[in-house]
Coordinates of C-alpha atoms in Angstrom, one line a residue:
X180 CA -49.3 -25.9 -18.3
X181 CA -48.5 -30.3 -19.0
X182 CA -46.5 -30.5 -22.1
X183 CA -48.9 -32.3 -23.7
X184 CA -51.3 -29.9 -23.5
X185 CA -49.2 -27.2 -25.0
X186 CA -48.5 -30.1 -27.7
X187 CA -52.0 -30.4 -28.6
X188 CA -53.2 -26.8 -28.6
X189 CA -49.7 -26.2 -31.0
X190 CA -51.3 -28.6 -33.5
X191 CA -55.0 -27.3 -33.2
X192 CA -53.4 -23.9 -33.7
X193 CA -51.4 -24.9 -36.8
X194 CA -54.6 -26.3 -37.9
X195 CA -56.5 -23.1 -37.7
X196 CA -54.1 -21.1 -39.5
X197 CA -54.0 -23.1 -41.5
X198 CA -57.9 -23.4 -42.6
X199 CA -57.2 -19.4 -43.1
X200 CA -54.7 -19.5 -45.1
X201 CA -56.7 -21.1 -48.0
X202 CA -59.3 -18.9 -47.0
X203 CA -57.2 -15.9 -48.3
X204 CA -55.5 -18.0 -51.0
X205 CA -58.9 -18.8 -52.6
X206 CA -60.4 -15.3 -52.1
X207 CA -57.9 -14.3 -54.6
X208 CA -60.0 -16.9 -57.1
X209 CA -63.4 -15.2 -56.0
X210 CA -64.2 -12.5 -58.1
X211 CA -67.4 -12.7 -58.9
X212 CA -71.2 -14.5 -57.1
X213 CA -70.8 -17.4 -59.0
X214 CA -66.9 -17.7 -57.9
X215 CA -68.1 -17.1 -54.7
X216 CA -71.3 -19.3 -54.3
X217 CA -70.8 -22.0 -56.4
X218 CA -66.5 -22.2 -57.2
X219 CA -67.1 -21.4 -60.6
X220 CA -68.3 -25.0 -61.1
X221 CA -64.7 -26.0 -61.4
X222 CA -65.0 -29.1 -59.0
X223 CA -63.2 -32.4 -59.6
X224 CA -64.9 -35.6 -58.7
X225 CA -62.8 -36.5 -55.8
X226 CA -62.6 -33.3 -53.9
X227 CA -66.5 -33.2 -54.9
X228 CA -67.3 -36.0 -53.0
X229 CA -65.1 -35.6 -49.9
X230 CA -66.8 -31.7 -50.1
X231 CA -70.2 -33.0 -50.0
X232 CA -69.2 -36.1 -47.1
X233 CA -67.7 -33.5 -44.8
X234 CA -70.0 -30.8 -45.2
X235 CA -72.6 -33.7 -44.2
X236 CA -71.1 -35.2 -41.4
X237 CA -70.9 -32.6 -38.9
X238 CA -70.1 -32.6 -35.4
X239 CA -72.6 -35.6 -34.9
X240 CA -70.5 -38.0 -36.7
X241 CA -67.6 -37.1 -34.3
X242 CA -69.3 -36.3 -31.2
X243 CA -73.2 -37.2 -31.7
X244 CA -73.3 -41.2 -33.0
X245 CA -70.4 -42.4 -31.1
X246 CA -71.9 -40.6 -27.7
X247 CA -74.8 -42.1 -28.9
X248 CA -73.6 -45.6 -29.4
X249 CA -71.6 -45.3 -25.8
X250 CA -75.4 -44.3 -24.4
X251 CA -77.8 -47.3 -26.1
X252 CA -76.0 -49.3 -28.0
X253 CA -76.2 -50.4 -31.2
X254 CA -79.9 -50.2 -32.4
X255 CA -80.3 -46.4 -32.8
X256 CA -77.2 -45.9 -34.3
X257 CA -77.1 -48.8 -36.7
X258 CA -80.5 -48.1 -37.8
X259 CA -79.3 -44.6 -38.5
X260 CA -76.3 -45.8 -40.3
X261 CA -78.2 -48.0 -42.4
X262 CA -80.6 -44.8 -43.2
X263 CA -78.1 -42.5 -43.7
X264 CA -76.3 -44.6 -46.2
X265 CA -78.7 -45.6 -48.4
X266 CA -79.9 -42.0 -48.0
X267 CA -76.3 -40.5 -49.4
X268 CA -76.2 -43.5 -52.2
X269 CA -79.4 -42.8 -53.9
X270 CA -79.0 -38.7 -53.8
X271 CA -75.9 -39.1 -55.4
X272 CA -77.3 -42.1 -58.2
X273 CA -80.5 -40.0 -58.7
X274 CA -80.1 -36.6 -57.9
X275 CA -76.2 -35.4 -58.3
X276 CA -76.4 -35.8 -62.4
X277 CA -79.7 -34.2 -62.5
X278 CA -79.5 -30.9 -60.8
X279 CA -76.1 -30.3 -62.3
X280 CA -77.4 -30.7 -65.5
X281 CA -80.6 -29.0 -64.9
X282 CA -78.9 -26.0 -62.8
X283 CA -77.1 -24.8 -65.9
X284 CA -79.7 -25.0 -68.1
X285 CA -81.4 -22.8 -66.3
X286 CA -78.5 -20.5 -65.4
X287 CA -79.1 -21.2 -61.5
X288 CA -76.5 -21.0 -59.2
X289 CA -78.3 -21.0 -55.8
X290 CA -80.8 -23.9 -54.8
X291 CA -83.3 -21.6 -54.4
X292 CA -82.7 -19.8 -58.1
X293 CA -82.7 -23.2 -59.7
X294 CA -86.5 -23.7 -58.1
X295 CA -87.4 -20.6 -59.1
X296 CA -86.2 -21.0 -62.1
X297 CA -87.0 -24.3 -63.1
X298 CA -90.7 -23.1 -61.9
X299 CA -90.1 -19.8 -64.0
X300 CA -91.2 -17.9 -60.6
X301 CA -91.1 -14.5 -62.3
X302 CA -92.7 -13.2 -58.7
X303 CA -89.5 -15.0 -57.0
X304 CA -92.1 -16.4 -54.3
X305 CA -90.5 -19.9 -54.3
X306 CA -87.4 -18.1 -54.0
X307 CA -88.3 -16.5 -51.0
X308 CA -89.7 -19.1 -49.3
X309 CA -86.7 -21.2 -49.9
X310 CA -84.6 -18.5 -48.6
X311 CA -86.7 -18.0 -45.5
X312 CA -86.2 -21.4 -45.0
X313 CA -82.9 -21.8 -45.4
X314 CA -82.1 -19.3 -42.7
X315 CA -84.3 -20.7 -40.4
X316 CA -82.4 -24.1 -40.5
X317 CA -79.3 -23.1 -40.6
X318 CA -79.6 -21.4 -37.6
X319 CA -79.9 -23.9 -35.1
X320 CA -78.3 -26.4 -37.2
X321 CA -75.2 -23.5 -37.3
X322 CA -75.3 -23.6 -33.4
X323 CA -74.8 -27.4 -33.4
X324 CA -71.6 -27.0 -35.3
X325 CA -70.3 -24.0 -32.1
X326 CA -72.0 -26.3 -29.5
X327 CA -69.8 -29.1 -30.5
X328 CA -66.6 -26.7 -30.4
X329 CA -67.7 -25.1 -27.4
X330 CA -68.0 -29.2 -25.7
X331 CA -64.2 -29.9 -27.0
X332 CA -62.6 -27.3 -25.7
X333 CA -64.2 -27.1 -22.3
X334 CA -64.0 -30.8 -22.0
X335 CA -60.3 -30.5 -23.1
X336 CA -58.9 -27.9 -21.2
X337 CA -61.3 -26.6 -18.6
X338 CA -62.2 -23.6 -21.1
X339 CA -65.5 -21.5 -20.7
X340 CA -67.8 -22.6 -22.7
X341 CA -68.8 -19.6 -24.7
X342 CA -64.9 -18.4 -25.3
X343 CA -64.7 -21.8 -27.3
X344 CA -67.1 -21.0 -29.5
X345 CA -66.6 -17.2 -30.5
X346 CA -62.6 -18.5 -31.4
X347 CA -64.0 -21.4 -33.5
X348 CA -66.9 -19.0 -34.7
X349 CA -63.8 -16.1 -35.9
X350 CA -62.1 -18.9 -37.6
X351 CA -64.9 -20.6 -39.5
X352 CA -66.3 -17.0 -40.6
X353 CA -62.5 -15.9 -41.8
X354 CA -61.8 -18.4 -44.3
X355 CA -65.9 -18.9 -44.9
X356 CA -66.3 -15.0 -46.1
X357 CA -62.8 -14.7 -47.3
X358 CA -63.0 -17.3 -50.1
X359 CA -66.4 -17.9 -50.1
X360 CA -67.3 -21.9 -52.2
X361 CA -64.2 -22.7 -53.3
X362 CA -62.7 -22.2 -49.9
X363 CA -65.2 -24.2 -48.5
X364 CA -64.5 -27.2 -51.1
X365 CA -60.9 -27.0 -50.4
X366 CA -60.8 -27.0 -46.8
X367 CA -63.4 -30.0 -46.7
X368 CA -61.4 -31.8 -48.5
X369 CA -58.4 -31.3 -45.9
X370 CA -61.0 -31.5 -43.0
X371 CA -62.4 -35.0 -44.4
X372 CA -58.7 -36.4 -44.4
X373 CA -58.4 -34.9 -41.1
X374 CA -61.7 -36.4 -39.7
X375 CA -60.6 -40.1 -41.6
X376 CA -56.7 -40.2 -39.8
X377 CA -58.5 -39.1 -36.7
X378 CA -61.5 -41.4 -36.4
X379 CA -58.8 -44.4 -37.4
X380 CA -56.6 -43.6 -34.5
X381 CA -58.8 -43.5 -32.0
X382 CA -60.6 -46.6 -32.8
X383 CA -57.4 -48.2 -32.7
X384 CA -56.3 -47.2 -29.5
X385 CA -60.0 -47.2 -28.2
X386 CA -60.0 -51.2 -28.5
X387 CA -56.6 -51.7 -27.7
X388 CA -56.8 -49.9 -24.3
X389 CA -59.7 -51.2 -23.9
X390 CA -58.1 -54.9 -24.0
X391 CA -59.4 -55.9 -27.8
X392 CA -62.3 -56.8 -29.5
X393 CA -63.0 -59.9 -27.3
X394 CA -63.3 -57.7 -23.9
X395 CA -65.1 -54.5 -26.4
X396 CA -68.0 -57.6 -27.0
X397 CA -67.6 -59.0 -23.9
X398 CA -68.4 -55.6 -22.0
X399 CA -71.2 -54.9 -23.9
X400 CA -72.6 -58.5 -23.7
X401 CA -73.5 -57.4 -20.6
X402 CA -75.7 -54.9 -20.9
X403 CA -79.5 -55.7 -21.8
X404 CA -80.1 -55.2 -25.6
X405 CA -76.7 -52.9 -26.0
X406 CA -75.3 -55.4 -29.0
X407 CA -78.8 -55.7 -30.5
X408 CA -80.8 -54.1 -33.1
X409 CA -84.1 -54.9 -32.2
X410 CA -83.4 -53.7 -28.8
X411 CA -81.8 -50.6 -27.1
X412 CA -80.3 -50.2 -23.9
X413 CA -81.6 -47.6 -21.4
X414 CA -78.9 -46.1 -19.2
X415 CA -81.6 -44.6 -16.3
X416 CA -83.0 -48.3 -15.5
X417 CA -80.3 -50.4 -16.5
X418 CA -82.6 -52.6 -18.8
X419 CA -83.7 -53.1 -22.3
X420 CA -86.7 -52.0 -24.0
X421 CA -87.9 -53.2 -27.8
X422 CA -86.6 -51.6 -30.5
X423 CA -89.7 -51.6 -32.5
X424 CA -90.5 -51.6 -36.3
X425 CA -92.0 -48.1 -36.2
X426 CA -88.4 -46.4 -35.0
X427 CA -86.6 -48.9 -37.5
X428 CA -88.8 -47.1 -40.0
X429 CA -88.6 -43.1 -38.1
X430 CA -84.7 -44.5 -37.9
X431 CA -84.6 -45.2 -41.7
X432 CA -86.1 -42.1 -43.0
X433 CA -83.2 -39.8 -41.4
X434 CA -81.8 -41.0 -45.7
X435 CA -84.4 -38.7 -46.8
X436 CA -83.0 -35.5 -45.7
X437 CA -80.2 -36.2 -48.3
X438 CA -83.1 -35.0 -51.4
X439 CA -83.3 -31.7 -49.4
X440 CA -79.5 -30.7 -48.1
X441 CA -78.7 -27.5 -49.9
X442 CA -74.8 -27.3 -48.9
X443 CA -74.8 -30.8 -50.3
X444 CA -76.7 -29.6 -53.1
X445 CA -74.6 -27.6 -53.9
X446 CA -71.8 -29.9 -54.7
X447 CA -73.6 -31.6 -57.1
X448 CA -74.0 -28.2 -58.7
X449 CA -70.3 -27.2 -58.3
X450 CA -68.4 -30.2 -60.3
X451 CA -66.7 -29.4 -63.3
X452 CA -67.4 -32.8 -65.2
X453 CA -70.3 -34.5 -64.3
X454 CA -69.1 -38.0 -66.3
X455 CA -67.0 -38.0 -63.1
X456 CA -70.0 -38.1 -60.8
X457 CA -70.1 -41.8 -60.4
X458 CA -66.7 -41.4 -59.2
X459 CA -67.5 -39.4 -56.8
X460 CA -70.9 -41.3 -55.7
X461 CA -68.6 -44.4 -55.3
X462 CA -66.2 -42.4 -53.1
X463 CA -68.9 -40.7 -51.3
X464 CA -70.9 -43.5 -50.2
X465 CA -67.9 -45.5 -49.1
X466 CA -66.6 -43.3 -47.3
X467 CA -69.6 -41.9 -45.0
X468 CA -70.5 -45.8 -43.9
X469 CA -67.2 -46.4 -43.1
X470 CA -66.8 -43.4 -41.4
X471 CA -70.0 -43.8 -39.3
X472 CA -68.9 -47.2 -38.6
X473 CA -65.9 -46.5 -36.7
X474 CA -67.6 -44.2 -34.6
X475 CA -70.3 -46.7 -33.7
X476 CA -67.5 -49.1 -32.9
X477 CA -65.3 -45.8 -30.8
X478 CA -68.9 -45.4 -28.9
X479 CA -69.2 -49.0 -28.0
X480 CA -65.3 -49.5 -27.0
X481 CA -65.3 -46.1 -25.1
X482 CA -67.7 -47.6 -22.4
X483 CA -65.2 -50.7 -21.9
X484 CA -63.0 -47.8 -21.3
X485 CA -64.7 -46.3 -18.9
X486 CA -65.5 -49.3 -17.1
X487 CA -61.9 -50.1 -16.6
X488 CA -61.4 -46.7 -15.1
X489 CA -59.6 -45.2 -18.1
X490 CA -61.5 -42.1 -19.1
X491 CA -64.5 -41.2 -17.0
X492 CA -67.8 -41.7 -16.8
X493 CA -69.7 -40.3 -19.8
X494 CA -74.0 -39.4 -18.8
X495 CA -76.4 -37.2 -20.9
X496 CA -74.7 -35.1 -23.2
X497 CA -71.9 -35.7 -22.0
X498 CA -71.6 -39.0 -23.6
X499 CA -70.7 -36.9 -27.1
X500 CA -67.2 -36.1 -25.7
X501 CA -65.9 -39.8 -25.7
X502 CA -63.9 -39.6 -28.8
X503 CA -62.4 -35.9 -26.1
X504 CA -61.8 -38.5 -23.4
X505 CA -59.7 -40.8 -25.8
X506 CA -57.8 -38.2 -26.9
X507 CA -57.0 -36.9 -23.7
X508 CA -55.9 -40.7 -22.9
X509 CA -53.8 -40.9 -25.9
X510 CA -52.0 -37.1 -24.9
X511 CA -50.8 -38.5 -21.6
X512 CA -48.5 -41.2 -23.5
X513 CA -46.1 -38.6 -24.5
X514 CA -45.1 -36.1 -27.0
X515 CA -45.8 -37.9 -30.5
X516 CA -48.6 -39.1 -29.1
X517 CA -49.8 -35.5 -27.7
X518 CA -49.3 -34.3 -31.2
X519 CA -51.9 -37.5 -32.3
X520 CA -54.2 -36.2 -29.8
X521 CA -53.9 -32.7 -31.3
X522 CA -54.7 -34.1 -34.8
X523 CA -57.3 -36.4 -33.3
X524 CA -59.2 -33.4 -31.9
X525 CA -58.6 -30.9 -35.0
X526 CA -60.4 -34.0 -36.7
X527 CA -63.6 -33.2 -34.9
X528 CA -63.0 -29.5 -35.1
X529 CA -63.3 -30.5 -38.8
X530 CA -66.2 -32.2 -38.4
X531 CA -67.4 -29.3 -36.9
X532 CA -65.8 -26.4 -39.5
X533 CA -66.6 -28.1 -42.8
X534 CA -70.5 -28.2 -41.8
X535 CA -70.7 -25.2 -40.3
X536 CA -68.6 -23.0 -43.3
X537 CA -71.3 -24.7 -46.0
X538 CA -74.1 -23.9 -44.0
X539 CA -73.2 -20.2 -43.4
X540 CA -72.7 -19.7 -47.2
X541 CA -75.9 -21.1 -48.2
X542 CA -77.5 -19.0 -45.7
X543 CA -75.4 -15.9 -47.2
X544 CA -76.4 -16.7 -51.2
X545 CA -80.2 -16.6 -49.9
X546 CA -79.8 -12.9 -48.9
X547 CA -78.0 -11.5 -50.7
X548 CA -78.7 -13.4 -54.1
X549 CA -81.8 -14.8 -53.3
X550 CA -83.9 -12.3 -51.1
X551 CA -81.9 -9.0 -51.7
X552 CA -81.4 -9.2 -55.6
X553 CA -84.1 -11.6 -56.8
X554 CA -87.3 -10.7 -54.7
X555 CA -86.7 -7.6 -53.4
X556 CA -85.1 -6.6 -56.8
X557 CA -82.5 -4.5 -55.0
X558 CA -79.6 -3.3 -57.9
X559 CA -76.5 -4.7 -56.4
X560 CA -73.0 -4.6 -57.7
X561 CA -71.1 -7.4 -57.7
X562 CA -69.3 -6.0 -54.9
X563 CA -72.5 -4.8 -52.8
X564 CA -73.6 -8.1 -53.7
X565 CA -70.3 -10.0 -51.8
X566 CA -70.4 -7.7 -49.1
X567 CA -74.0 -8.7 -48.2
X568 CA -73.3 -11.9 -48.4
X569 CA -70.1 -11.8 -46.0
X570 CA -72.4 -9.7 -43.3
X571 CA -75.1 -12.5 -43.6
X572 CA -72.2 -15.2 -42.7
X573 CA -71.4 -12.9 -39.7
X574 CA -75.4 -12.3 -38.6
X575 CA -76.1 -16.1 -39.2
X576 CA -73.2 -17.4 -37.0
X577 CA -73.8 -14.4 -34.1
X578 CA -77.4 -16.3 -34.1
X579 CA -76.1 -19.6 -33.8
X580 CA -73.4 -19.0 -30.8
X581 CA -76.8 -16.9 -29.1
X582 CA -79.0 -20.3 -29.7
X583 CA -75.8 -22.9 -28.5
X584 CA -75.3 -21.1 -25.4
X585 CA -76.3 -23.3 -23.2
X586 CA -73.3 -26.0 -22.4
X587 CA -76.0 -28.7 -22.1
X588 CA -77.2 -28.7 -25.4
X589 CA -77.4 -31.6 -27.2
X590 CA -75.3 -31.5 -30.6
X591 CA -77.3 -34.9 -32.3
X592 CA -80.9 -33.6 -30.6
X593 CA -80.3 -30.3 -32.1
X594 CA -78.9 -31.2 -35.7
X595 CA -81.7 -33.9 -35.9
X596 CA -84.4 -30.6 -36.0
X597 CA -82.4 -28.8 -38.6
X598 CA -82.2 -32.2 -40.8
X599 CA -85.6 -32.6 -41.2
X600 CA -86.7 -29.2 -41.7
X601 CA -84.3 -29.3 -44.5
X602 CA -85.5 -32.6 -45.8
X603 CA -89.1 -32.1 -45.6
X604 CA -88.7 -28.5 -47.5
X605 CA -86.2 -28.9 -50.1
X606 CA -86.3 -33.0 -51.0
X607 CA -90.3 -33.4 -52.3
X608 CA -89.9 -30.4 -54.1
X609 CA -86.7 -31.3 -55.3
X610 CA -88.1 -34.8 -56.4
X611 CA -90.9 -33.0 -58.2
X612 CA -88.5 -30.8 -59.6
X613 CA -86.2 -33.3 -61.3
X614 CA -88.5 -36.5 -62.1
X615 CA -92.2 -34.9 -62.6
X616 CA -92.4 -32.6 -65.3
X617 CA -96.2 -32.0 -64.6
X618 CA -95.3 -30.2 -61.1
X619 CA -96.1 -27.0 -61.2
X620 CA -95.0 -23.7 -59.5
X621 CA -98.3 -23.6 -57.2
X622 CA -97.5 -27.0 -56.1
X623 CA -93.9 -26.5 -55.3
X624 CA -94.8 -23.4 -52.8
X625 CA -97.8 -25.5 -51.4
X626 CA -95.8 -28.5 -51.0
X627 CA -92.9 -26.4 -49.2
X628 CA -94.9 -24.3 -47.2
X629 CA -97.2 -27.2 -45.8
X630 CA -94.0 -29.5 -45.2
X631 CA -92.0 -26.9 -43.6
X632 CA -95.2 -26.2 -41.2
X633 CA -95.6 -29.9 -40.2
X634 CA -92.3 -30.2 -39.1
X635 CA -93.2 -27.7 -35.8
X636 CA -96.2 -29.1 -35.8
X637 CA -95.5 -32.7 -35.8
X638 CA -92.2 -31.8 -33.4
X639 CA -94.1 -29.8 -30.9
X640 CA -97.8 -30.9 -30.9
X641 CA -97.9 -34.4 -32.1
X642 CA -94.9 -36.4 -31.3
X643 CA -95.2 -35.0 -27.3
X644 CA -98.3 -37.7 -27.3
X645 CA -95.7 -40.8 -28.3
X646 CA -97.1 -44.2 -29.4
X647 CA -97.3 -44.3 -33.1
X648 CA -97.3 -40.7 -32.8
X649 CA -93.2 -40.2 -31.8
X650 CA -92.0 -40.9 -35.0
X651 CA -89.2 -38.6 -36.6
X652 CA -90.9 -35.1 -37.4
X653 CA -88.9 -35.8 -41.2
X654 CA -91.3 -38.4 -42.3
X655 CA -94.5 -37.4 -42.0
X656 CA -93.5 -33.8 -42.9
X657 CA -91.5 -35.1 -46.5
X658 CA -95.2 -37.2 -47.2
X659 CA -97.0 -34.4 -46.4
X660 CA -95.0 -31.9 -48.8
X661 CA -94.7 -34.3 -51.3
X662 CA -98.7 -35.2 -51.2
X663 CA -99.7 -31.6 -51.2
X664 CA -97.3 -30.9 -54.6
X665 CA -98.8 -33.5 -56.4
X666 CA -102.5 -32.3 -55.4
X667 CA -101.9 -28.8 -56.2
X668 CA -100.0 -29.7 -59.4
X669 CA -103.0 -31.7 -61.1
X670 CA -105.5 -29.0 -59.6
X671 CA -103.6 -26.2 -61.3
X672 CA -102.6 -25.4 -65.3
X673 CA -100.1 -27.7 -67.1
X674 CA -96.4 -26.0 -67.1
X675 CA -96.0 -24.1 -70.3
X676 CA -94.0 -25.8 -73.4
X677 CA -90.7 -23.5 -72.4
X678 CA -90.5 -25.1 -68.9
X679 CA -91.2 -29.0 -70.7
X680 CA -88.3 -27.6 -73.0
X681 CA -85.7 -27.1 -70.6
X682 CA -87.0 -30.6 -68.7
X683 CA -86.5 -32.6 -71.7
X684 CA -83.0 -30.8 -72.9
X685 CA -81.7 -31.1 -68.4
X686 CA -82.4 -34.8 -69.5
X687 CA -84.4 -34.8 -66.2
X688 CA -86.8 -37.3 -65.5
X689 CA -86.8 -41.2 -65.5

């Protein structure tokens, strides 16, 4: 085995034990659900922040925009950052303060509880649905998180594709059913740093090897519509094609999936103070479009690379390993830099880990709080109760390795379904929730139940026919839910004077 190899998996590995170390630190600070699910709302406002941005950007920040900024250029990804941070700002201005208020007025520490509750769903239907929903998402958006570690490691060392994933699966379960929220928090926080050091590096030497910024444009000058944003470049033909307003608009609206994001709900839930939430909105923001704009700029420089013959290549899927490539460039330069490399790529095993822990325990809190204890009205202890939810964790990620399985899977194509499903379900409602005080329990189930169908629909029936019809299943699934609340809501009984109570004393609305 080359040095540098042994260099970089010596990092990775002091990475890993690392991530389950805190995982068995914190579990000693989990003692009860609340501990577990939602860190005892002890938070502070910057490891909030870097919580929520790493449990956001998943393996798609480090392996989904810049392959797809090395494939098309700069339209699809540009339009996506623009989206995307406007998207994060706004949740954090207009939601973060709300629900945390809101939450513990009405003693929820679950998304779904805090819908049922704010409803007063004494049936726990909402509750269910949410559930439902939640595991149904997090499935495939779980299996993005082991496609992406399955990619780096068989990209890196020539490892099988499915041995990848059940190591990074074991570690992400450990520390993820060990310590539960607050080991989540913590280790996002490390991961985030992690993902930052890496993403700087590799931008650094991307456009340095690649012979500076001059030769970066100059390469991509070349190609038809690669530097534009109202054109994209097509890699099969070799030409442009216009970038029209409708995908600028089906671009935009990936912001909206922000309203509906339970692990990133669940931050705003978790923080300890929430006078420090513009803090942590101002951190937050700033960091996600920076972050996304290096990659954009590692995409765009990684195809100067390759044209000069210094990493290979990249077609397909394949274009999400550039920032693997780099790194495998940077390994060869020695021993410090082998150890970068190891850094760099434990930076998008980050990416990968801080997603995928937040979306396993959300998944667990919906069974075994939300459907086990609440709907099904099953007695749990406290410890039956943690024990359900650490088998949950282990069912959910077995699902997602069985769904990633194939090596040819596309990490953004498949977090893009997840995203809106989440989006369309959760963000109406949790609009409604928050700024309407005439919504009502009937419209919150029709409006999740009809947005959550519209998102198959609109995925697998509709957009197929393309023309105005291709646009991003998120839209026209978020108006749907969101008209359909609204309806419902006027046709159906005014909430009670109790549920106006706790509105007004949550301090929710405009």
């Amino acid at each position: 085995m080359k040095t540098s190899i042994i260099f970089i998996l010596g990092t990775i590995f002091v990475y890993l034990v690392g991530m389950l170390v805190i995982g068995f630190l914190c579990a000693k600070k989990t003692s009860s659900t609340s501990d577990f699910f939602l860190g005892g709302r002890s938070l502070g406002p910057f490891v909030t922040a870097m919580s929520a941005e790493a449990s956001d950007m998943s393996s798609y920040l480090m392996m989904g925009l810049p392959g797809l900024a090395y494939l098309s250029g700069a339209a699809d990804v540009g339009w996506t950052i623009i989206g995307l941070s406007a998207g994060t700002y706004l949740s954090w201005l207009l939601v973060a303060r709300r629900i945390r208020r809101y939450s513990q007025v009405v003693n929820a520490i679950t998304v779904p509880q805090f819908f049922a509750n704010r409803f007063h769903d004494e049936k726990c239907i909402l509750t269910a649905i949410s559930a439902v929903i939640i595991i149904i998402f997090f499935i495939p958006y779980t299996a993005s998180g082991f496609a992406g570690c399955g990619k780096l490691f068989a990209s890196l060392f020539g490892m099988d594709y499915m041995t990848a994933m059940l190591i990074s699966a074991v570690v992400i379960v450990g520390y993820t059913a060990t310590g539960g929220f607050l080991a989540a928090s913590m280790t996002d926080l490390i991961q985030s740093i992690l993902m930052t050091t890496a993403l700087f590096f590799v931008l650094v030497v991307a456009v340095i090897s690649a012979g500076g910024i001059d030769a970066v444009i100059e390469n991509a000058s070349q190609l038809p519509g690669y530097l534009s944003m109202n054109e994209t470049y097509i890699e099969a033909t070799g030409e442009s094609k216009p970038y029209t307003p409708l995908m600028i608009i089906t671009t935009l609206s990936w912001g909206l999936g922000y309203f509906g994001m339970p692990h990133f709900l669940l931050r705003y839930m978790a923080i300890k103070d929430e006078a420090k939430l513009k803090l942590s909105r101002r951190v937050a923001s700033t960091w996600a479009f920076l972050s996304m704009l290096m990659v954009v700029c590692i995409g765009i420089a990684g195809r100067k690379m390759s044209v000069d013959g210094l990493i290979p290549m990249l077609h397909g899927s394949g274009t999400e390993t550039v920032v693997v490539e780099i790194s495998n460039l940077i390994a060869t330069f020695g021993i410090i830099p082998a150890i970068l490399a190891g850094i760099i790529l434990s930076g998008i095993l980050a990416s990968v880990m801080s997603t995928a822990d937040s979306q396993l325990l959300a998944a667990a809190s919906s069974v075994s709080q939300n459907l086990l204890q609440e709907f099904m009205h099953k007695e749990l202890s406290p410890g039956k109760s943690m024990l359900a939810a650490r088998v949950t964790v282990l069912c959910i990620a077995l699902l997602g390795i069985l769904l990633a399985r194939d090596p040819n899977s596309s990490v953004f194509g498949i977090v893009s379904f997840a995203w809106a499903g989440f989006g369309a379900c959760f963000g109406p409602v949790m609009i409604c929730a928050l700024f309407w005080k005439r919504a009502t329990l009937s419209g919150a189930i029709c409006g999740m139940i009809t947005s959550g169908i519209m998102v198959f629909v609109w995925k697998y029936l509709v957009k197929p026919m393309g023309g105005v019809f291709g646009i991003y299943e998120l839209l026209p699934a978020f108006l749907t839910g969101l008209f359909f609340i609204v309806v419902v809501s006027l046709l159906t009984k005014a909430p009670d004077e109790s549920i106006e109570k706790e509105f007004k004393e949550a301090g929710a609305g405009f």
